[in-house]
Amino acid sequence: MNDFFDDTVLTDEMKQLKEKLQPEIAKIATKLLEVGSLTLAKLSKEFERIVEGAGEYTESVKQAVETNGGLPALTAYLWNLEEQNKDVLTLEDVIKWVKVHFDKTRHSAGCLYVFKAGMFGEKEYHVCFLSKENEPLFDGSEAHLLVHAKSIDSALAEQLGNKSMVVFK
């Protein structure tokens, strides 16, 4: 994620924009999750429609966003997303990330969701957490990891089987 979107260096204008728009990201992500098509590209596209219509999206904010990764970077920041590209995503990678970010006071488990991201069978692998009520936390309130991987290792493939989600307790 771009350092520009670190809270310690945000301008007051950007902080206000973050406060206003973060709930919108949660609504969009929840909607896309419900229909089974939650990908960063789709989220960014839906979010762009909202951002363009926001009166607070001033020319100075627009310029700052565009020079620091554009709307996809802002979307990822508001969505509390870490994004990685890998040739092979391993079970060990997923478990390590979950262990580092897991908070037993807020999370019941970690999970891996697999979403189809394109017409050619590309997949996005989302590592996130389940709330204490066992609901996936895709609303931006908790960190989650998005991995673009060409393949997964045999251990992770075995865990997934033909499912689109696996839970790690």
Tab-separated table of C-alpha atoms in Angstrom:
chain	number	residue	atom	x	y	z
A	1	MET	CA	0.000	0.000	0.000
A	2	ASN	CA	1.221	3.494	-0.795
A	3	ASP	CA	2.678	5.499	2.125
A	4	PHE	CA	0.573	8.478	1.042
A	5	PHE	CA	-2.441	6.795	2.608
A	6	ASP	CA	-0.787	6.375	6.008
A	7	ASP	CA	-2.979	8.216	8.543
A	8	THR	CA	0.040	10.110	9.883
A	9	VAL	CA	0.627	11.891	6.556
A	10	LEU	CA	-2.950	12.465	5.407
A	11	THR	CA	-4.093	16.043	5.000
A	12	ASP	CA	-7.182	17.127	6.936
A	13	GLU	CA	-9.084	17.095	3.661
A	14	MET	CA	-8.057	13.484	2.999
A	15	LYS	CA	-8.941	12.460	6.572
A	16	GLN	CA	-12.427	13.906	6.118
A	17	LEU	CA	-12.787	12.081	2.815
A	18	LYS	CA	-11.682	8.833	4.484
A	19	GLU	CA	-14.250	9.248	7.277
A	20	LYS	CA	-17.028	9.956	4.804
A	21	LEU	CA	-16.215	7.233	2.282
A	22	GLN	CA	-15.059	4.292	4.426
A	23	PRO	CA	-18.666	3.271	5.240
A	24	GLU	CA	-19.435	3.328	1.500
A	25	ILE	CA	-16.659	0.797	0.878
A	26	ALA	CA	-18.200	-1.462	3.541
A	27	LYS	CA	-21.640	-1.277	1.881
A	28	ILE	CA	-20.265	-2.015	-1.572
A	29	ALA	CA	-18.055	-4.877	-0.351
A	30	THR	CA	-20.985	-6.433	1.514
A	31	LYS	CA	-23.203	-6.188	-1.559
A	32	LEU	CA	-20.574	-7.775	-3.812
A	33	LEU	CA	-19.879	-10.503	-1.249
A	34	GLU	CA	-23.576	-11.381	-1.113
A	35	VAL	CA	-23.696	-11.971	-4.865
A	36	GLY	CA	-20.372	-13.830	-4.854
A	37	SER	CA	-18.429	-11.386	-6.986
A	38	LEU	CA	-16.212	-9.496	-4.548
A	39	THR	CA	-13.005	-8.508	-6.318
A	40	LEU	CA	-10.840	-5.423	-5.954
A	41	ALA	CA	-11.533	-4.437	-9.568
A	42	LYS	CA	-15.312	-4.591	-9.095
A	43	LEU	CA	-15.098	-2.824	-5.739
A	44	SER	CA	-12.965	-0.031	-7.228
A	45	LYS	CA	-15.355	0.391	-10.151
A	46	GLU	CA	-18.400	0.655	-7.874
A	47	PHE	CA	-16.512	2.935	-5.488
A	48	GLU	CA	-15.454	5.211	-8.345
A	49	ARG	CA	-19.106	5.971	-9.072
A	50	ILE	CA	-19.635	7.091	-5.477
A	51	VAL	CA	-16.389	9.073	-5.238
A	52	GLU	CA	-17.076	10.959	-8.455
A	53	GLY	CA	-20.434	12.045	-7.052
A	54	ALA	CA	-19.095	13.157	-3.650
A	55	GLY	CA	-18.941	16.924	-3.319
A	56	GLU	CA	-15.980	16.561	-0.959
A	57	TYR	CA	-13.901	15.033	-3.749
A	58	THR	CA	-12.209	18.356	-4.518
A	59	GLU	CA	-9.680	18.995	-7.235
A	60	SER	CA	-6.765	18.928	-4.743
A	61	VAL	CA	-7.899	15.576	-3.314
A	62	LYS	CA	-8.446	14.199	-6.821
A	63	GLN	CA	-4.928	15.263	-7.851
A	64	ALA	CA	-3.380	13.773	-4.702
A	65	VAL	CA	-5.210	10.486	-5.205
A	66	GLU	CA	-4.232	10.267	-8.881
A	67	THR	CA	-0.539	10.889	-8.166
A	68	ASN	CA	-0.508	8.244	-5.425
A	69	GLY	CA	-1.962	5.191	-7.097
A	70	GLY	CA	-5.381	6.394	-8.163
A	71	LEU	CA	-8.749	5.203	-6.958
A	72	PRO	CA	-7.679	1.547	-6.689
A	73	ALA	CA	-5.029	2.589	-4.123
A	74	LEU	CA	-7.551	4.711	-2.207
A	75	THR	CA	-10.079	1.875	-2.352
A	76	ALA	CA	-7.508	-0.582	-1.001
A	77	TYR	CA	-6.608	1.849	1.780
A	78	LEU	CA	-10.224	2.409	2.817
A	79	TRP	CA	-10.864	-1.332	2.595
A	80	ASN	CA	-7.881	-2.034	4.922
A	81	LEU	CA	-6.347	-4.197	2.231
A	82	GLU	CA	-2.841	-5.524	1.723
A	83	GLU	CA	-2.300	-6.735	-1.832
A	84	GLN	CA	0.340	-9.224	-3.017
A	85	ASN	CA	1.263	-10.891	-6.295
A	86	LYS	CA	2.696	-14.400	-6.126
A	87	ASP	CA	3.410	-17.194	-8.527
A	88	VAL	CA	2.239	-19.750	-5.947
A	89	LEU	CA	0.136	-19.105	-2.854
A	90	THR	CA	0.930	-21.664	-0.174
A	91	LEU	CA	-0.963	-22.896	2.848
A	92	GLU	CA	2.009	-21.728	4.915
A	93	ASP	CA	1.661	-18.164	3.492
A	94	VAL	CA	-1.995	-18.043	4.539
A	95	ILE	CA	-1.390	-19.438	8.024
A	96	LYS	CA	1.522	-17.051	8.667
A	97	TRP	CA	-0.528	-14.007	7.645
A	98	VAL	CA	-3.481	-15.091	9.794
A	99	LYS	CA	-1.215	-15.668	12.825
A	100	VAL	CA	0.399	-12.230	12.500
A	101	HIS	CA	-2.911	-10.343	12.220
A	102	PHE	CA	-5.244	-12.493	14.347
A	103	ASP	CA	-6.757	-10.847	17.434
A	104	LYS	CA	-8.631	-13.286	19.660
A	105	THR	CA	-10.649	-10.457	21.211
A	106	ARG	CA	-12.192	-9.540	17.824
A	107	HIS	CA	-11.849	-12.624	15.626
A	108	SER	CA	-13.224	-16.141	15.880
A	109	ALA	CA	-11.081	-17.490	13.025
A	110	GLY	CA	-9.186	-16.663	9.876
A	111	CYS	CA	-10.495	-17.669	6.480
A	112	LEU	CA	-9.561	-17.832	2.842
A	113	TYR	CA	-12.143	-16.915	0.199
A	114	VAL	CA	-11.573	-17.596	-3.471
A	115	PHE	CA	-13.342	-15.391	-6.025
A	116	LYS	CA	-13.263	-15.606	-9.803
A	117	ALA	CA	-11.831	-12.309	-10.991
A	118	GLY	CA	-11.979	-12.478	-14.769
A	119	MET	CA	-13.381	-14.072	-17.880
A	120	PHE	CA	-10.420	-16.415	-18.212
A	121	GLY	CA	-10.690	-18.137	-14.847
A	122	GLU	CA	-8.354	-15.820	-12.954
A	123	LYS	CA	-8.877	-15.972	-9.215
A	124	GLU	CA	-8.440	-13.616	-6.308
A	125	TYR	CA	-7.538	-15.144	-2.952
A	126	HIS	CA	-8.808	-13.100	0.013
A	127	VAL	CA	-7.450	-13.919	3.475
A	128	CYS	CA	-9.617	-12.290	6.120
A	129	PHE	CA	-11.137	-12.897	9.520
A	130	LEU	CA	-14.460	-14.001	10.890
A	131	SER	CA	-16.135	-11.924	13.572
A	132	LYS	CA	-17.076	-13.415	16.914
A	133	GLU	CA	-20.466	-14.081	15.249
A	134	ASN	CA	-18.639	-16.021	12.480
A	135	GLU	CA	-19.381	-13.416	9.812
A	136	PRO	CA	-16.644	-12.565	7.292
A	137	LEU	CA	-15.097	-9.155	8.010
A	138	PHE	CA	-14.921	-7.671	4.522
A	139	ASP	CA	-16.203	-4.261	5.604
A	140	GLY	CA	-12.788	-2.624	6.001
A	141	SER	CA	-12.899	-2.747	9.793
A	142	GLU	CA	-10.144	-5.385	9.896
A	143	ALA	CA	-7.070	-6.053	7.826
A	144	HIS	CA	-7.309	-8.495	5.018
A	145	LEU	CA	-4.978	-9.785	2.367
A	146	LEU	CA	-5.666	-10.066	-1.340
A	147	VAL	CA	-3.325	-12.353	-3.260
A	148	HIS	CA	-3.165	-12.578	-7.029
A	149	ALA	CA	-1.545	-15.970	-7.602
A	150	LYS	CA	-1.065	-18.067	-10.697
A	151	SER	CA	-1.579	-21.220	-8.651
A	152	ILE	CA	-1.821	-22.647	-5.146
A	153	ASP	CA	0.290	-25.366	-3.572
A	154	SER	CA	-0.993	-28.908	-3.058
A	155	ALA	CA	-1.524	-28.437	0.704
A	156	LEU	CA	-3.788	-25.420	0.155
A	157	ALA	CA	-5.548	-27.150	-2.744
A	158	GLU	CA	-6.252	-30.108	-0.458
A	159	GLN	CA	-7.710	-27.784	2.210
A	160	LEU	CA	-9.930	-26.030	-0.337
A	161	GLY	CA	-11.073	-29.079	-2.263
A	162	ASN	CA	-13.867	-27.808	-4.506
A	163	LYS	CA	-15.021	-25.162	-1.988
A	164	SER	CA	-14.594	-21.412	-2.288
A	165	MET	CA	-13.798	-20.922	1.424
A	166	VAL	CA	-11.720	-22.571	4.111
A	167	VAL	CA	-11.636	-21.554	7.804
A	168	PHE	CA	-8.487	-21.528	9.940
A	169	LYS	CA	-9.020	-21.723	13.715
